[in-house]
Coordinates of C-alpha atoms in Angstrom, one line a residue:
M232 CA -77.9 61.7 -142.0
S233 CA -81.5 60.8 -141.2
T234 CA -83.8 62.9 -139.0
N235 CA -83.9 60.2 -136.4
A236 CA -80.1 60.0 -136.3
L237 CA -79.8 63.8 -135.9
S238 CA -82.4 63.8 -133.2
A239 CA -80.5 61.0 -131.4
S240 CA -77.2 62.9 -131.7
R241 CA -78.8 66.0 -130.2
I242 CA -80.2 64.0 -127.3
T243 CA -76.8 62.4 -126.7
R244 CA -75.0 65.8 -126.6
R245 CA -77.7 67.2 -124.3
T246 CA -77.4 64.2 -122.0
L247 CA -73.6 64.6 -122.0
L248 CA -73.8 68.3 -121.2
I249 CA -76.2 67.6 -118.3
A250 CA -74.0 64.9 -117.0
L251 CA -70.9 67.2 -117.2
S252 CA -72.8 70.0 -115.5
V253 CA -73.8 67.7 -112.6
V254 CA -70.2 66.5 -112.3
V255 CA -69.0 70.1 -112.2
V256 CA -71.6 71.1 -109.5
L257 CA -70.8 68.0 -107.4
L258 CA -67.0 68.6 -107.7
A259 CA -67.5 72.3 -106.7
T260 CA -69.6 71.3 -103.8
V261 CA -67.0 68.8 -102.6
L262 CA -64.2 71.3 -103.0
I263 CA -66.1 74.1 -101.2
G264 CA -67.2 71.7 -98.4
G265 CA -63.7 70.3 -98.1
E266 CA -62.2 73.8 -97.9
L267 CA -64.6 74.8 -95.2
Y268 CA -64.0 71.7 -93.2
A269 CA -60.2 72.1 -93.6
R270 CA -60.3 75.7 -92.5
H271 CA -62.4 74.8 -89.4
A272 CA -60.1 71.9 -88.5
V273 CA -56.9 73.8 -88.9
A274 CA -58.3 76.9 -87.1
S275 CA -59.4 74.6 -84.2
C276 CA -56.0 73.0 -84.1
I277 CA -54.1 76.3 -84.0
S278 CA -56.5 78.1 -81.6
T279 CA -56.2 75.2 -79.1
Q280 CA -52.4 75.8 -79.0
F281 CA -52.8 79.6 -78.5
E282 CA -55.5 79.3 -75.9
K283 CA -53.3 77.1 -73.8
E284 CA -50.6 79.8 -73.9
M285 CA -52.9 82.9 -73.5
G286 CA -55.6 81.5 -71.2
S287 CA -58.4 83.0 -73.3
E288 CA -60.4 82.4 -76.4
V289 CA -58.9 83.6 -79.7
D290 CA -60.0 84.2 -83.3
V291 CA -57.8 82.6 -86.0
S292 CA -57.8 83.7 -89.6
F293 CA -55.6 82.7 -92.5
G294 CA -54.0 84.1 -95.7
A295 CA -55.2 83.4 -99.3
K296 CA -53.7 79.9 -99.5
P297 CA -56.4 77.2 -99.9
M298 CA -56.7 75.2 -96.7
L299 CA -57.0 72.0 -98.7
V300 CA -53.4 72.5 -99.8
T301 CA -52.4 73.2 -96.2
W302 CA -54.2 70.0 -95.2
M303 CA -51.8 68.2 -97.4
D304 CA -48.4 70.0 -96.9
G305 CA -49.0 71.4 -93.4
K306 CA -47.6 74.8 -94.3
L307 CA -49.2 78.2 -93.6
S308 CA -47.5 81.4 -94.8
S309 CA -49.3 83.5 -92.2
V310 CA -51.9 83.2 -89.4
R311 CA -53.6 86.0 -87.7
V312 CA -54.6 85.6 -84.0
D313 CA -56.9 88.1 -82.3
A314 CA -58.1 88.2 -78.7
D315 CA -60.1 91.1 -77.3
D316 CA -59.9 89.8 -73.7
A317 CA -56.6 88.1 -73.4
N318 CA -54.6 87.1 -70.3
F319 CA -50.8 87.1 -70.0
G320 CA -50.3 85.2 -66.8
R321 CA -52.9 86.6 -64.5
A322 CA -53.2 90.0 -66.2
V323 CA -56.7 90.9 -67.4
G324 CA -58.2 93.4 -69.9
M325 CA -55.6 93.0 -72.6
S326 CA -56.3 93.1 -76.4
V327 CA -53.9 91.1 -78.5
H328 CA -53.5 91.1 -82.3
A329 CA -50.7 88.8 -83.5
V330 CA -49.4 87.6 -86.9
L331 CA -47.5 84.3 -87.1
H332 CA -45.3 83.7 -90.1
D333 CA -44.2 80.4 -91.7
V334 CA -46.2 78.1 -89.6
D335 CA -45.7 74.3 -90.0
V336 CA -48.7 72.5 -88.5
A337 CA -47.5 69.1 -89.6
D338 CA -44.2 69.1 -87.6
Q339 CA -44.0 65.8 -85.7
N340 CA -43.0 67.5 -82.5
G341 CA -46.2 69.6 -82.4
G342 CA -45.8 72.4 -84.9
V343 CA -43.4 75.3 -85.5
I344 CA -43.8 79.1 -85.9
G345 CA -41.0 80.7 -88.0
S346 CA -41.5 84.2 -86.6
S347 CA -44.2 86.3 -85.0
S348 CA -45.2 89.8 -84.0
A349 CA -48.0 91.2 -81.9
D350 CA -49.6 94.4 -80.8
V351 CA -50.9 94.4 -77.2
T352 CA -53.0 97.0 -75.5
W353 CA -53.7 97.0 -71.8
S354 CA -56.5 99.3 -70.7
N355 CA -56.4 101.4 -67.5
E356 CA -59.4 99.5 -66.3
G357 CA -57.7 96.2 -66.9
I358 CA -54.6 97.4 -65.0
Q359 CA -56.7 98.4 -62.1
Q360 CA -58.6 95.1 -62.0
T361 CA -55.3 93.2 -62.2
L362 CA -53.8 95.1 -59.3
G363 CA -56.9 94.6 -57.3
G364 CA -57.4 96.3 -53.9
M365 CA -54.0 98.0 -53.9
V366 CA -55.2 100.5 -56.6
S367 CA -58.5 102.2 -56.8
R368 CA -58.0 104.1 -60.1
V369 CA -55.5 104.2 -63.0
S370 CA -55.1 107.1 -65.5
S371 CA -52.6 107.6 -68.3
S372 CA -50.9 110.6 -69.9
P373 CA -49.4 110.2 -73.4
S374 CA -47.6 113.6 -73.2
S375 CA -45.6 112.6 -70.1
G376 CA -45.5 108.9 -70.8
V377 CA -46.7 108.2 -67.2
L378 CA -49.3 106.1 -65.6
T379 CA -50.9 107.5 -62.4
L380 CA -52.2 104.9 -59.9
T381 CA -54.5 106.1 -57.1
V382 CA -53.7 104.2 -53.9
L383 CA -54.5 104.1 -50.2
G384 CA -58.2 104.8 -50.6
G385 CA -57.6 107.8 -52.9
F386 CA -55.2 109.6 -50.6
G387 CA -52.0 108.6 -52.4
Q388 CA -50.7 108.7 -55.9
L389 CA -48.0 106.6 -57.6
E390 CA -46.6 107.6 -61.0
L391 CA -45.0 105.0 -63.1
K392 CA -43.1 105.2 -66.4
P393 CA -42.9 102.0 -68.5
Q394 CA -39.7 101.2 -70.4
I395 CA -38.3 98.2 -72.2
Q396 CA -35.5 96.2 -70.6
D397 CA -34.3 92.8 -71.8
G398 CA -37.4 92.1 -73.8
T399 CA -39.8 92.9 -71.0
V400 CA -41.7 95.9 -69.8
Q401 CA -40.3 97.4 -66.6
M402 CA -41.8 100.2 -64.5
E403 CA -39.8 103.1 -63.2
T404 CA -41.3 105.0 -60.2
T405 CA -41.2 108.8 -61.0
S406 CA -43.3 109.9 -58.0
A407 CA -44.9 108.3 -54.9
Q408 CA -46.8 110.8 -52.7
L409 CA -49.2 110.5 -49.8
F410 CA -50.4 113.9 -48.5
G411 CA -47.2 115.4 -49.9
I412 CA -44.9 112.9 -48.2
G413 CA -43.5 109.6 -49.5
I414 CA -45.6 106.4 -49.8
P415 CA -44.2 103.5 -47.7
S416 CA -41.5 101.8 -49.8
D417 CA -42.9 98.3 -49.2
L418 CA -46.3 99.3 -50.7
V419 CA -44.6 100.9 -53.7
Q420 CA -42.5 97.8 -54.2
S421 CA -45.5 95.4 -53.9
I422 CA -47.3 97.3 -56.6
L423 CA -44.3 97.4 -58.8
D424 CA -43.6 93.7 -58.4
T425 CA -47.3 92.8 -59.2
F426 CA -47.4 95.2 -62.2
T427 CA -44.1 94.1 -63.8
E428 CA -44.9 90.4 -63.2
K429 CA -48.0 90.7 -65.4
L430 CA -45.9 92.3 -68.2
Q431 CA -43.1 89.7 -68.2
S432 CA -45.1 86.6 -69.3
Y433 CA -45.6 86.5 -73.0
P434 CA -46.7 83.4 -75.0
L435 CA -45.1 81.8 -78.0
G436 CA -41.5 83.1 -77.4
L437 CA -42.6 86.7 -77.9
A438 CA -40.5 89.6 -76.3
A439 CA -41.3 93.2 -75.9
T440 CA -39.7 95.6 -78.4
H441 CA -41.5 98.9 -77.8
V442 CA -43.9 100.4 -75.2
E443 CA -45.9 103.6 -75.1
V444 CA -48.5 105.2 -72.9
T445 CA -51.8 106.0 -74.6
D446 CA -55.0 107.9 -73.6
S447 CA -56.5 104.6 -72.5
G448 CA -53.6 102.6 -71.0
I449 CA -50.4 101.2 -72.5
A450 CA -49.5 99.7 -75.9
V451 CA -46.8 97.1 -76.3
E452 CA -45.2 95.8 -79.5
L453 CA -43.8 92.2 -79.3
A454 CA -41.7 90.2 -81.7
G455 CA -40.6 86.5 -81.6
G456 CA -38.5 84.1 -83.6
R457 CA -38.7 80.4 -84.2
T458 CA -41.0 78.8 -81.7
Q459 CA -42.0 75.1 -81.1
L460 CA -45.6 74.3 -80.2
E461 CA -46.6 71.4 -78.2
P462 CA -48.8 68.6 -79.7
A463 CA -52.5 69.3 -79.5
D464 CA -53.3 66.0 -77.7
G465 CA -50.1 65.5 -75.8
S466 CA -48.8 63.0 -78.4
S467 CA -46.7 63.5 -81.4
G468 CA -48.1 65.8 -84.2
M469 CA -50.8 68.4 -84.0
Q470 CA -53.1 66.2 -86.1
C471 CA -54.4 69.1 -88.1

C-alpha cells in the first residue's frame, strides 16, 4: 500500500473516531437533559397532587429507576415526600416524611398509589399555635406520655394523653385543674374537640397506627393502602 493510501486511511479512521465521539457526547447530553427534564416534570406532577392534599409545599424524591423509563411506562416503585411545615386540615407546625410505593402516574383516572407510610411530628409550639388563644403553653413528657396545656392565662393546666382509636389520634384527659379545682367542662371539651379535629384529617388515605409523646411534642406513624389521586388539571390523566 502506498504512503498516500496509508495516510488517507489514517485520516479516515481519525475522522470516523471524531464523528463517533461527537455522536456519543451528543447522545449523552440528550439523555442527561431528558432525564433531568423528566425528573422535573414528574416531580412537579406528583408534588401538585400532594400539595392539594396537605396544603403546604413538599419536596419529592425518587428511587434509582431512570425517569425516562417512568416517562414511558408511568410506573414508580417508590416516591419520598418531605414537608417540614405541613398542614393537616388547619393544624400547623407539622413535619411529614412519607414514602409512597407502587405509584402509577399514567392511570387515566388521575394516578394510583399502591401503599404508603408516613412519620409525622407535631411540635409543642405548633400545637399551641393551632389551638390559638385557648392555650398559652404546651409541654410534653415522654416518661408519662402526657401533654400539659397551660390554659386560662396560666392559672389552669390540662393534661392529655394521646392514643390510637379507629385509625385516628384521640386525646384522653388525665387531669384538668384550676387552682386545685376542676376546669369548666365546656372549656375542656372545646380544647379536646379542636385538638382531635386536627389529628383526624390525613391525606392520601393514610391512617394513624402508632403515637407517642416526645421531648418536643408528639410523633405519629401513619399507613395507607391503595389510593386514587385526582387528575392534575381536573381532566383525565395526570399528564406527567
